[in-house]
Amino acid sequence: MNALTQQPLLTTRSTREWQAADAAHFLHPFTDFQSLARKGSRIITRADNIYLWDSDGRKILDAMSGLWCVNVGYGQQALIDAATRQLRELPFYNSFFQTATPPAIELAELLAEITPPQFQHVFFTGSGSEASDTVVRMVRRYWDILGQPQRHTIISRKNAYHGSTMAGASLGGMGAMHAQGGLPIPGIVHIEQPHAYQLAREMAPDAFGRLAASWLEDKIIELGPDRVAAFIGEPVQGAGGVIIPPDTYWPEVQRICDRHGILLVSDEVVCGFGRTGHWFGCERFGTRPDLMSFAKGVTSGYVPLGGVMVGERVARVLIEQGGDFEHGYTYSGHPVACAVALANIRLMQQLKLVERVRDDTGPHLASLYASLAEHPLVGRAETCGLMAALQLVRDKASGTPFPPERQVGLLCRSHCFANGLVMRAVGDRMIVAPPLVMTRAQVDEMGALIRLCLDKTWADVQHQGWR
Ligand SMILES: *Cc1c(COP(=O)(O)O)cnc(C)c1O
């Protein structure tokens, strides 16, 4: 018997059958395996534009762009064609042994063109987490070459997300991740995040931004400036809950890094490729980073790719004085991934997606959120480009949060799923980061779904007597 003809078509299994096979064999990331196996996974079978369909044929508006990545939306023929063409021509070759492939070279060239002028070089990785590993290796290597091996400490922030490898999770500031596997690795320390709602609800934003930046200088002085290699941060913290810092924060961080000669690393895995209405988040917030990690939006998630843009300050030292850099990945500069990234970036340029987010859909989302701020459940509504957060609160006047055990965010999220919307809950912060191809009308459509789900959650909260 031919094993192949025995295989059912991908779509012929029922939801129940998919769920059973999934529960039997597939360990999902960031998941309580046992509880998911009991509940059964949601099976997503296809997608187009900003919509998903599940195995029961239900249509869902994907306000999270997959996982912050499908910037050009689903089903873009240009990306499909680029991948197909490259798979046929040269599906793989490495770039380890003095070789390169045309897509990797062309993508390096295009990235140098669209990133800020200090970036003329790129180191490719397979993901954002691997880019974090590369950052740690490269930053420490830089100071070693300069004869300052004691400068090994990297400062990051609590509630940051920089990936899930040993280095990524260590750079990140997620307590639950650090609690498993002996993290963080040595030489990485964390300061408080610029989270105004959590830390300084009453304070004027500008003053809070300067205060939060001053925590970096305090830490540098505590450690000794000659021991600090770099500071890393996401321009807007994504997975942490779309924490948008006041405009005074990043320029002050830049001044502090300059004053002490330490490298500034911008993790652009979420903010890069248009999310904030600028090509890169550092341009929105006015910093001039020495290194910039990216992934997700570079290919709109169609295939995995990541990398680190290396500013001239670091590149010159690595190139002119460094000798061998003992680091790299099999898939560094994968030709298919690079071909898709090229098609993705060119499509973004053709469609003027970044400009559209900056001048049209971003401001439209901001005014939508200004009206959602009136909702009785919402304590704060914030947007930056096409990412946004709603802080759900128990008492609107004082901003008092719900007790965490109520899990009001999860309640709201379940209403979202039931009503055809993917909105993510980070505690009681409801966040969205929809595809950048979203039109104004689709922003309104998303807004109506969000409002409906807030109303349903509010009704539950009142019914339960939780306020
Ligand atoms: C997703 C993410 C990463 C990790 O990227 P992976 O491709 O999942 O390894 C790193 N930094 C930020 C800011 C992210 O959002």
Tab-separated table of C-alpha atoms and ligand atoms in Angstrom:
chain	number	residue	atom	x	y	z
A	1	MET	CA	0.000	0.000	0.000
A	2	ASN	CA	1.138	3.474	-0.753
A	3	ALA	CA	1.511	5.359	2.512
A	4	LEU	CA	1.028	8.695	0.785
A	5	THR	CA	-2.372	7.887	-0.686
A	6	GLN	CA	-3.467	6.726	2.760
A	7	GLN	CA	-2.910	10.218	4.147
A	8	PRO	CA	-6.144	12.197	4.410
A	9	LEU	CA	-6.201	15.706	3.010
A	10	LEU	CA	-5.161	18.254	5.618
A	11	THR	CA	-8.679	19.577	5.988
A	12	THR	CA	-10.584	16.327	6.147
A	13	ARG	CA	-10.267	15.705	9.876
A	14	SER	CA	-12.907	16.978	12.221
A	15	THR	CA	-12.063	19.517	14.903
A	16	ARG	CA	-12.307	16.792	17.527
A	17	GLU	CA	-9.858	14.582	15.646
A	18	TRP	CA	-7.374	17.413	15.259
A	19	GLN	CA	-7.649	18.206	18.938
A	20	ALA	CA	-7.100	14.589	19.968
A	21	ALA	CA	-3.992	14.207	17.802
A	22	ASP	CA	-2.713	17.589	18.985
A	23	ALA	CA	-3.193	16.677	22.649
A	24	ALA	CA	-1.508	13.308	22.111
A	25	HIS	CA	1.709	14.590	20.538
A	26	PHE	CA	2.211	18.353	20.328
A	27	LEU	CA	3.728	20.270	23.246
A	28	HIS	CA	2.836	23.925	22.621
A	29	PRO	CA	5.012	26.914	23.622
A	30	PHE	CA	4.101	28.816	26.813
A	31	THR	CA	1.303	26.362	27.586
A	32	ASP	CA	0.041	24.308	30.520
A	33	PHE	CA	0.068	21.048	28.571
A	34	GLN	CA	-2.402	19.199	30.725
A	35	SER	CA	-5.004	21.913	30.883
A	36	LEU	CA	-4.841	22.516	27.109
A	37	ALA	CA	-5.171	18.787	26.430
A	38	ARG	CA	-8.337	18.794	28.516
A	39	LYS	CA	-9.808	21.854	26.789
A	40	GLY	CA	-8.660	21.152	23.239
A	41	SER	CA	-6.780	23.569	20.991
A	42	ARG	CA	-8.411	25.994	18.629
A	43	ILE	CA	-7.426	24.765	15.169
A	44	ILE	CA	-6.750	27.502	12.613
A	45	THR	CA	-6.959	26.189	9.073
A	46	ARG	CA	-6.674	29.178	6.756
A	47	ALA	CA	-6.381	32.935	6.551
A	48	ASP	CA	-6.796	35.861	4.199
A	49	ASN	CA	-6.066	39.585	4.631
A	50	ILE	CA	-6.774	40.264	8.329
A	51	TYR	CA	-9.056	37.260	8.889
A	52	LEU	CA	-8.556	33.692	10.108
A	53	TRP	CA	-10.864	30.696	9.758
A	54	ASP	CA	-10.926	27.861	12.268
A	55	SER	CA	-11.661	24.184	11.662
A	56	ASP	CA	-15.375	24.796	12.270
A	57	GLY	CA	-15.396	27.428	9.531
A	58	ARG	CA	-15.713	30.369	11.931
A	59	LYS	CA	-14.251	33.677	10.737
A	60	ILE	CA	-12.036	35.564	13.208
A	61	LEU	CA	-10.564	39.067	12.917
A	62	ASP	CA	-6.881	38.674	13.778
A	63	ALA	CA	-6.092	41.812	15.752
A	64	MET	CA	-2.731	40.335	16.850
A	65	SER	CA	-1.257	39.785	13.348
A	66	GLY	CA	-0.579	36.148	14.169
A	67	LEU	CA	2.000	36.878	16.857
A	68	TRP	CA	2.860	40.529	16.111
A	69	CYS	CA	4.224	39.557	12.734
A	70	VAL	CA	1.833	39.361	9.779
A	71	ASN	CA	2.313	43.039	8.923
A	72	VAL	CA	1.231	42.784	5.270
A	73	GLY	CA	-1.696	40.517	6.122
A	74	TYR	CA	-2.331	36.957	4.964
A	75	GLY	CA	-2.390	35.678	1.391
A	76	GLN	CA	-0.041	38.180	-0.274
A	77	GLN	CA	0.820	36.701	-3.658
A	78	ALA	CA	4.138	38.571	-3.954
A	79	LEU	CA	5.517	36.759	-0.900
A	80	ILE	CA	4.154	33.395	-2.004
A	81	ASP	CA	5.742	33.854	-5.448
A	82	ALA	CA	9.084	34.936	-3.976
A	83	ALA	CA	9.213	31.842	-1.767
A	84	THR	CA	8.186	29.507	-4.588
A	85	ARG	CA	10.696	30.952	-7.033
A	86	GLN	CA	13.529	30.746	-4.495
A	87	LEU	CA	12.644	27.204	-3.416
A	88	ARG	CA	12.951	26.134	-7.032
A	89	GLU	CA	16.160	28.072	-7.757
A	90	LEU	CA	18.139	27.439	-4.562
A	91	PRO	CA	16.220	26.261	-1.487
A	92	PHE	CA	19.233	26.383	0.804
A	93	TYR	CA	22.828	27.253	0.974
A	94	ASN	CA	24.785	28.382	4.019
A	95	SER	CA	26.860	31.515	4.493
A	96	PHE	CA	29.471	30.029	6.841
A	97	PHE	CA	32.373	29.138	4.612
A	98	GLN	CA	33.100	32.248	2.564
A	99	THR	CA	29.911	31.857	0.542
A	100	ALA	CA	26.752	33.896	0.130
A	101	THR	CA	23.509	33.760	-1.848
A	102	PRO	CA	21.934	36.567	-3.886
A	103	PRO	CA	18.794	36.953	-1.702
A	104	ALA	CA	20.871	37.323	1.481
A	105	ILE	CA	23.152	39.911	-0.147
A	106	GLU	CA	20.242	41.860	-1.616
A	107	LEU	CA	18.373	41.836	1.687
A	108	ALA	CA	21.464	43.068	3.555
A	109	GLU	CA	21.710	45.892	1.039
A	110	LEU	CA	18.016	46.800	1.312
A	111	LEU	CA	18.104	46.719	5.133
A	112	ALA	CA	21.078	49.091	5.112
A	113	GLU	CA	18.973	51.404	2.950
A	114	ILE	CA	15.785	51.430	5.053
A	115	THR	CA	17.353	51.429	8.530
A	116	PRO	CA	18.839	54.584	10.138
A	117	PRO	CA	22.150	55.702	8.575
A	118	GLN	CA	24.458	54.296	11.278
A	119	PHE	CA	23.456	50.800	10.131
A	120	GLN	CA	25.420	49.487	7.170
A	121	HIS	CA	25.799	45.845	8.258
A	122	VAL	CA	23.535	43.008	9.306
A	123	PHE	CA	24.036	39.635	11.007
A	124	PHE	CA	21.212	37.229	10.095
A	125	THR	CA	19.594	34.798	12.528
A	126	GLY	CA	16.611	32.460	12.363
A	127	SER	CA	14.459	34.238	14.958
A	128	GLY	CA	14.191	37.070	17.439
A	129	SER	CA	15.443	34.892	20.280
A	130	GLU	CA	18.527	33.991	18.289
A	131	ALA	CA	19.006	37.698	17.597
A	132	SER	CA	19.069	38.225	21.375
A	133	ASP	CA	21.772	35.562	21.684
A	134	THR	CA	23.719	37.310	18.934
A	135	VAL	CA	23.356	40.633	20.760
A	136	VAL	CA	24.847	39.189	23.966
A	137	ARG	CA	27.724	37.538	22.092
A	138	MET	CA	28.426	40.586	19.946
A	139	VAL	CA	28.236	43.192	22.705
A	140	ARG	CA	30.656	41.235	24.891
A	141	ARG	CA	32.942	40.507	21.959
A	142	TYR	CA	33.049	44.236	21.145
A	143	TRP	CA	34.300	45.169	24.607
A	144	ASP	CA	36.747	42.234	24.658
A	145	ILE	CA	38.319	43.417	21.409
A	146	LEU	CA	38.635	46.901	22.875
A	147	GLY	CA	40.529	45.458	25.853
A	148	GLN	CA	37.730	45.971	28.379
A	149	PRO	CA	36.656	42.413	29.206
A	150	GLN	CA	35.254	43.567	32.561
A	151	ARG	CA	32.536	45.427	30.639
A	152	HIS	CA	30.223	42.437	30.405
A	153	THR	CA	27.051	43.435	32.227
A	154	ILE	CA	23.977	44.145	30.144
A	155	ILE	CA	21.152	46.135	31.694
A	156	SER	CA	17.599	45.295	30.679
A	157	ARG	CA	14.184	45.881	32.183
A	158	LYS	CA	11.610	43.995	34.208
A	159	ASN	CA	8.664	42.766	32.138
A	160	ALA	CA	10.736	43.048	28.945
A	161	TYR	CA	10.451	40.307	26.337
A	162	HIS	CA	13.527	39.428	24.288
A	163	GLY	CA	12.783	35.803	23.421
A	164	SER	CA	12.892	32.372	24.955
A	165	THR	CA	16.398	30.975	24.451
A	166	MET	CA	18.764	31.095	27.456
A	167	ALA	CA	20.072	34.530	26.427
A	168	GLY	CA	16.694	35.807	25.229
A	169	ALA	CA	14.882	34.801	28.398
A	170	SER	CA	17.743	36.206	30.509
A	171	LEU	CA	17.658	39.568	28.748
A	172	GLY	CA	13.904	39.497	29.156
A	173	GLY	CA	12.460	40.454	32.495
A	174	MET	CA	9.675	37.918	32.897
A	175	GLY	CA	9.703	36.508	36.427
A	176	ALA	CA	7.852	33.335	35.468
A	177	MET	CA	10.483	32.563	32.828
A	178	HIS	CA	13.405	33.264	35.183
A	179	ALA	CA	11.875	30.880	37.708
A	180	GLN	CA	12.431	27.920	35.354
A	181	GLY	CA	15.865	26.715	34.280
A	182	GLY	CA	18.216	28.786	36.415
A	183	LEU	CA	17.855	32.169	34.745
A	184	PRO	CA	18.995	34.809	34.178
A	185	ILE	CA	22.488	33.821	33.056
A	186	PRO	CA	25.257	35.813	34.803
A	187	GLY	CA	25.945	39.396	33.820
A	188	ILE	CA	22.406	40.518	33.064
A	189	VAL	CA	20.541	42.819	35.448
A	190	HIS	CA	17.100	44.400	35.284
A	191	ILE	CA	15.734	47.818	36.182
A	192	GLU	CA	12.100	48.906	36.464
A	193	GLN	CA	10.078	49.431	33.294
A	194	PRO	CA	8.539	52.800	32.278
A	195	HIS	CA	5.029	51.574	33.120
A	196	ALA	CA	3.133	54.667	34.215
A	197	TYR	CA	-0.168	52.965	35.083
A	198	GLN	CA	1.576	50.482	37.361
A	199	LEU	CA	4.209	52.719	38.945
A	200	ALA	CA	3.113	56.352	38.852
A	201	ARG	CA	-0.564	56.814	38.032
A	202	GLU	CA	-0.654	60.332	39.453
A	203	MET	CA	2.558	61.648	37.941
A	204	ALA	CA	2.816	63.904	34.881
A	205	PRO	CA	4.005	61.745	31.944
A	206	ASP	CA	7.049	63.882	31.074
A	207	ALA	CA	8.323	63.814	34.632
A	208	PHE	CA	7.697	60.077	34.879
A	209	GLY	CA	9.621	59.476	31.649
A	210	ARG	CA	12.668	61.291	33.032
A	211	LEU	CA	12.349	59.496	36.367
A	212	ALA	CA	12.153	56.057	34.720
A	213	ALA	CA	15.230	56.876	32.617
A	214	SER	CA	17.112	57.975	35.747
A	215	TRP	CA	16.774	54.407	37.095
A	216	LEU	CA	19.152	53.379	34.312
A	217	GLU	CA	21.776	55.868	35.455
A	218	ASP	CA	21.316	54.779	39.075
A	219	LYS	CA	22.004	51.183	38.061
A	220	ILE	CA	25.022	52.133	35.938
A	221	ILE	CA	26.535	54.022	38.858
A	222	GLU	CA	25.741	51.194	41.273
A	223	LEU	CA	27.479	48.647	39.017
A	224	GLY	CA	30.316	50.965	38.030
A	225	PRO	CA	30.143	52.479	34.527
A	226	ASP	CA	33.279	50.597	33.428
A	227	ARG	CA	31.506	47.277	34.039
A	228	VAL	CA	28.426	48.027	31.933
A	229	ALA	CA	28.442	46.834	28.319
A	230	ALA	CA	25.016	47.817	27.058
A	231	PHE	CA	21.418	48.697	27.736
A	232	ILE	CA	18.687	46.863	25.806
A	233	GLY	CA	15.011	47.753	25.484
A	234	GLU	CA	11.999	47.445	23.239
A	235	PRO	CA	10.905	50.947	22.120
A	236	VAL	CA	7.386	49.892	23.168
A	237	GLN	CA	7.232	46.719	25.284
A	238	GLY	CA	5.079	44.327	23.285
A	239	ALA	CA	4.508	41.036	25.095
A	240	GLY	CA	4.742	42.896	28.412
A	241	GLY	CA	1.428	44.549	27.552
A	242	VAL	CA	2.059	47.332	24.996
A	243	ILE	CA	3.759	49.575	27.541
A	244	ILE	CA	4.212	52.895	25.732
A	245	PRO	CA	6.810	55.095	27.442
A	246	PRO	CA	6.379	58.859	27.754
A	247	ASP	CA	8.173	60.812	24.987
A	248	THR	CA	10.791	62.037	27.482
A	249	TYR	CA	11.986	58.505	28.296
A	250	TRP	CA	14.058	57.346	25.328
A	251	PRO	CA	15.928	60.613	24.594
A	252	GLU	CA	17.014	60.657	28.238
A	253	VAL	CA	18.082	56.986	28.026
A	254	GLN	CA	20.148	57.906	24.956
A	255	ARG	CA	21.855	60.753	26.836
A	256	ILE	CA	22.668	58.447	29.758
A	257	CYS	CA	24.146	55.773	27.458
A	258	ASP	CA	26.212	58.426	25.672
A	259	ARG	CA	27.424	59.912	28.947
A	260	HIS	CA	28.772	56.544	30.110
A	261	GLY	CA	29.878	55.253	26.715
A	262	ILE	CA	27.655	52.179	26.896
A	263	LEU	CA	26.032	50.597	23.868
A	264	LEU	CA	22.324	51.085	23.250
A	265	VAL	CA	20.452	48.108	21.816
A	266	SER	CA	16.951	48.543	20.431
A	267	ASP	CA	14.923	45.325	20.258
A	268	GLU	CA	12.803	46.055	17.191
A	269	VAL	CA	11.295	42.575	16.847
A	270	VAL	CA	7.807	44.019	17.407
A	271	CYS	CA	8.319	47.730	16.714
A	272	GLY	CA	10.346	47.268	13.522
A	273	PHE	CA	8.859	47.236	10.033
A	274	GLY	CA	6.180	49.836	10.473
A	275	ARG	CA	4.358	48.908	13.655
A	276	THR	CA	4.736	52.377	15.221
A	277	GLY	CA	4.096	54.321	12.001
A	278	HIS	CA	7.852	54.581	11.379
A	279	TRP	CA	10.061	51.942	9.844
A	280	PHE	CA	11.685	51.378	13.241
A	281	GLY	CA	10.612	52.242	16.765
A	282	CYS	CA	13.886	54.034	17.495
A	283	GLU	CA	12.894	56.576	14.829
A	284	ARG	CA	9.556	57.169	16.527
A	285	PHE	CA	11.185	57.710	19.937
A	286	GLY	CA	14.351	59.534	18.865
A	287	THR	CA	17.220	57.199	19.742
A	288	ARG	CA	20.324	56.280	17.758
A	289	PRO	CA	20.966	52.651	18.748
A	290	ASP	CA	24.280	50.850	18.197
A	291	LEU	CA	22.549	47.509	17.598
A	292	MET	CA	19.029	46.731	16.538
A	293	SER	CA	17.508	43.243	16.657
A	294	PHE	CA	14.626	42.351	14.368
A	295	ALA	CA	12.483	39.345	13.321
A	296	LYS	CA	8.685	38.910	13.033
A	297	GLY	CA	7.633	41.722	10.641
A	298	VAL	CA	10.746	41.408	8.446
A	299	THR	CA	9.021	38.532	6.601
A	300	SER	CA	5.518	39.272	7.908
A	301	GLY	CA	5.930	35.892	9.589
A	302	TYR	CA	5.480	33.940	6.324
A	303	VAL	CA	8.797	32.168	7.041
A	304	PRO	CA	11.146	32.532	10.033
A	305	LEU	CA	13.923	35.116	9.854
A	306	GLY	CA	15.659	37.400	12.311
A	307	GLY	CA	18.812	39.418	12.582
A	308	VAL	CA	20.822	42.160	14.206
A	309	MET	CA	21.584	45.445	12.500
A	310	VAL	CA	25.115	46.393	13.526
A	311	GLY	CA	25.912	50.087	13.776
A	312	GLU	CA	29.202	51.424	12.468
A	313	ARG	CA	30.657	51.948	15.968
A	314	VAL	CA	30.481	48.189	16.607
A	315	ALA	CA	30.883	46.996	13.012
A	316	ARG	CA	34.182	48.842	12.535
A	317	VAL	CA	35.697	47.206	15.624
A	318	LEU	CA	34.433	43.723	14.721
A	319	ILE	CA	35.599	44.031	11.119
A	320	GLU	CA	38.907	45.857	11.545
A	321	GLN	CA	40.170	44.428	14.824
A	322	GLY	CA	38.054	41.377	15.603
A	323	GLY	CA	39.371	38.441	13.590
A	324	ASP	CA	37.018	35.443	13.635
A	325	PHE	CA	33.616	35.992	15.275
A	326	GLU	CA	32.897	32.485	16.595
A	327	HIS	CA	29.141	32.599	16.224
A	328	GLY	CA	26.465	31.813	13.645
A	329	TYR	CA	23.470	29.717	12.730
A	330	THR	CA	22.841	27.164	9.986
A	331	TYR	CA	20.002	29.374	8.775
A	332	SER	CA	21.839	32.730	8.992
A	333	GLY	CA	20.828	34.341	5.712
A	334	HIS	CA	18.535	31.496	4.607
A	335	PRO	CA	17.875	32.221	0.917
A	336	VAL	CA	14.125	31.483	0.986
A	337	ALA	CA	13.597	33.569	4.121
A	338	CYS	CA	15.621	36.430	2.637
A	339	ALA	CA	13.714	36.244	-0.670
A	340	VAL	CA	10.417	36.496	1.240
A	341	ALA	CA	11.771	39.405	3.333
A	342	LEU	CA	12.755	41.256	0.155
A	343	ALA	CA	9.276	40.778	-1.310
A	344	ASN	CA	7.698	41.780	2.002
A	345	ILE	CA	9.682	45.023	2.359
A	346	ARG	CA	9.143	45.967	-1.279
A	347	LEU	CA	5.421	45.348	-0.905
A	348	MET	CA	5.353	47.550	2.207
A	349	GLN	CA	7.113	50.263	0.185
A	350	GLN	CA	4.706	49.912	-2.766
A	351	LEU	CA	1.634	50.045	-0.561
A	352	LYS	CA	3.176	52.886	1.516
A	353	LEU	CA	2.135	50.932	4.596
A	354	VAL	CA	4.376	52.777	7.034
A	355	GLU	CA	3.063	56.140	5.883
A	356	ARG	CA	-0.500	54.821	6.019
A	357	VAL	CA	-0.058	53.778	9.659
A	358	ARG	CA	1.602	57.101	10.536
A	359	ASP	CA	-0.862	59.413	8.775
A	360	ASP	CA	-4.112	57.511	8.452
A	361	THR	CA	-4.895	54.255	10.271
A	362	GLY	CA	-2.687	55.017	13.301
A	363	PRO	CA	-4.400	58.346	14.075
A	364	HIS	CA	-7.771	56.719	13.325
A	365	LEU	CA	-7.019	53.960	15.844
A	366	ALA	CA	-5.972	56.639	18.355
A	367	SER	CA	-9.321	58.408	18.053
A	368	LEU	CA	-11.169	55.098	18.321
A	369	TYR	CA	-9.261	54.367	21.536
A	370	ALA	CA	-9.993	57.831	22.862
A	371	SER	CA	-13.663	56.896	22.660
A	372	LEU	CA	-13.059	53.431	24.193
A	373	ALA	CA	-11.424	55.252	27.115
A	374	GLU	CA	-14.943	56.364	28.088
A	375	HIS	CA	-16.041	52.791	28.731
A	376	PRO	CA	-16.743	52.111	32.435
A	377	LEU	CA	-14.344	49.124	32.438
A	378	VAL	CA	-11.424	51.029	30.907
A	379	GLY	CA	-8.967	52.919	33.101
A	380	ARG	CA	-6.535	53.806	30.361
A	381	ALA	CA	-6.533	53.502	26.568
A	382	GLU	CA	-3.227	53.978	24.776
A	383	THR	CA	-2.032	53.571	21.209
A	384	CYS	CA	1.216	53.901	19.276
A	385	GLY	CA	0.913	53.434	15.526
A	386	LEU	CA	-1.023	50.200	15.090
A	387	MET	CA	-0.540	48.798	18.567
A	388	ALA	CA	-2.816	49.561	21.469
A	389	ALA	CA	-3.699	48.688	25.049
A	390	LEU	CA	-6.795	48.962	27.217
A	391	GLN	CA	-6.210	48.776	30.955
A	392	LEU	CA	-9.288	47.204	32.547
A	393	VAL	CA	-9.989	48.583	36.019
A	394	ARG	CA	-12.370	47.939	38.848
A	395	ASP	CA	-12.876	51.585	39.668
A	396	LYS	CA	-12.612	54.058	36.841
A	397	ALA	CA	-12.345	57.175	38.982
A	398	SER	CA	-9.411	55.996	41.086
A	399	GLY	CA	-7.950	53.564	38.541
A	400	THR	CA	-8.045	50.758	41.107
A	401	PRO	CA	-7.287	47.393	39.484
A	402	PHE	CA	-9.314	44.203	39.910
A	403	PRO	CA	-7.787	41.604	42.241
A	404	PRO	CA	-5.648	39.428	39.905
A	405	GLU	CA	-7.501	36.227	40.879
A	406	ARG	CA	-10.658	37.556	39.161
A	407	GLN	CA	-8.848	37.158	35.832
A	408	VAL	CA	-10.996	39.808	34.187
A	409	GLY	CA	-8.565	40.015	31.262
A	410	LEU	CA	-9.038	36.313	30.514
A	411	LEU	CA	-12.790	36.738	30.814
A	412	CYS	CA	-12.685	39.541	28.263
A	413	ARG	CA	-10.455	37.474	25.996
A	414	SER	CA	-12.913	34.583	26.035
A	415	HIS	CA	-15.684	36.961	24.941
A	416	CYS	CA	-13.388	38.081	22.125
A	417	PHE	CA	-12.826	34.539	20.867
A	418	ALA	CA	-16.527	33.769	21.121
A	419	ASN	CA	-17.298	36.838	19.028
A	420	GLY	CA	-14.716	36.397	16.294
A	421	LEU	CA	-11.857	38.596	17.524
A	422	VAL	CA	-8.309	37.769	18.551
A	423	MET	CA	-7.356	40.271	21.261
A	424	ARG	CA	-4.681	39.306	23.764
A	425	ALA	CA	-4.865	39.646	27.557
A	426	VAL	CA	-1.727	40.501	29.546
A	427	GLY	CA	-3.165	40.384	33.027
A	428	ASP	CA	-5.987	42.924	32.791
A	429	ARG	CA	-4.389	44.756	29.860
A	430	MET	CA	-6.142	43.981	26.589
A	431	ILE	CA	-3.807	44.473	23.664
A	432	VAL	CA	-3.971	44.537	19.886
A	433	ALA	CA	-1.392	44.832	17.112
A	434	PRO	CA	-3.380	44.263	13.908
A	435	PRO	CA	-1.944	43.783	10.401
A	436	LEU	CA	-0.678	47.055	8.933
A	437	VAL	CA	-2.778	46.514	5.795
A	438	MET	CA	-5.867	47.116	7.889
A	439	THR	CA	-8.102	49.809	6.354
A	440	ARG	CA	-9.941	52.550	8.216
A	441	ALA	CA	-13.186	50.612	7.788
A	442	GLN	CA	-11.514	47.544	9.275
A	443	VAL	CA	-10.249	49.616	12.220
A	444	ASP	CA	-13.907	50.521	12.830
A	445	GLU	CA	-14.969	46.902	12.449
A	446	MET	CA	-12.337	45.881	15.039
A	447	GLY	CA	-13.468	48.758	17.281
A	448	ALA	CA	-17.089	47.561	17.203
A	449	LEU	CA	-16.006	44.034	18.195
A	450	ILE	CA	-13.820	45.371	21.005
A	451	ARG	CA	-16.698	47.480	22.323
A	452	LEU	CA	-19.071	44.522	22.184
A	453	CYS	CA	-16.635	42.376	24.172
A	454	LEU	CA	-16.012	45.119	26.732
A	455	ASP	CA	-19.788	45.420	27.194
A	456	LYS	CA	-20.157	41.678	27.702
A	457	THR	CA	-17.273	41.633	30.175
A	458	TRP	CA	-18.746	44.626	31.999
A	459	ALA	CA	-22.106	42.858	32.251
A	460	ASP	CA	-20.371	39.798	33.769
A	461	VAL	CA	-18.413	41.942	36.216
A	462	GLN	CA	-21.607	43.641	37.399
A	463	HIS	CA	-23.493	40.363	37.519
A	464	GLN	CA	-20.766	38.839	39.719
A	465	GLY	CA	-20.767	41.885	41.965
A	466	TRP	CA	-17.051	42.451	41.382
A	467	ARG	CA	-17.299	46.184	41.631
B	1	LIG	C1	8.872	37.791	19.777
B	1	LIG	C2	9.964	38.617	20.340
B	1	LIG	C3	11.277	38.144	20.439
B	1	LIG	C4	11.630	36.708	20.146
B	1	LIG	O1	11.434	36.383	18.825
B	1	LIG	P1	11.235	34.832	18.406
B	1	LIG	O2	11.226	34.904	16.910
B	1	LIG	O3	9.968	34.368	19.022
B	1	LIG	O4	12.396	34.081	18.921
B	1	LIG	C5	12.253	39.005	20.853
B	1	LIG	N1	11.972	40.284	21.172
B	1	LIG	C6	10.725	40.769	21.108
B	1	LIG	C7	10.484	42.203	21.442
B	1	LIG	C8	9.667	39.952	20.709
B	1	LIG	O5	8.422	40.413	20.690
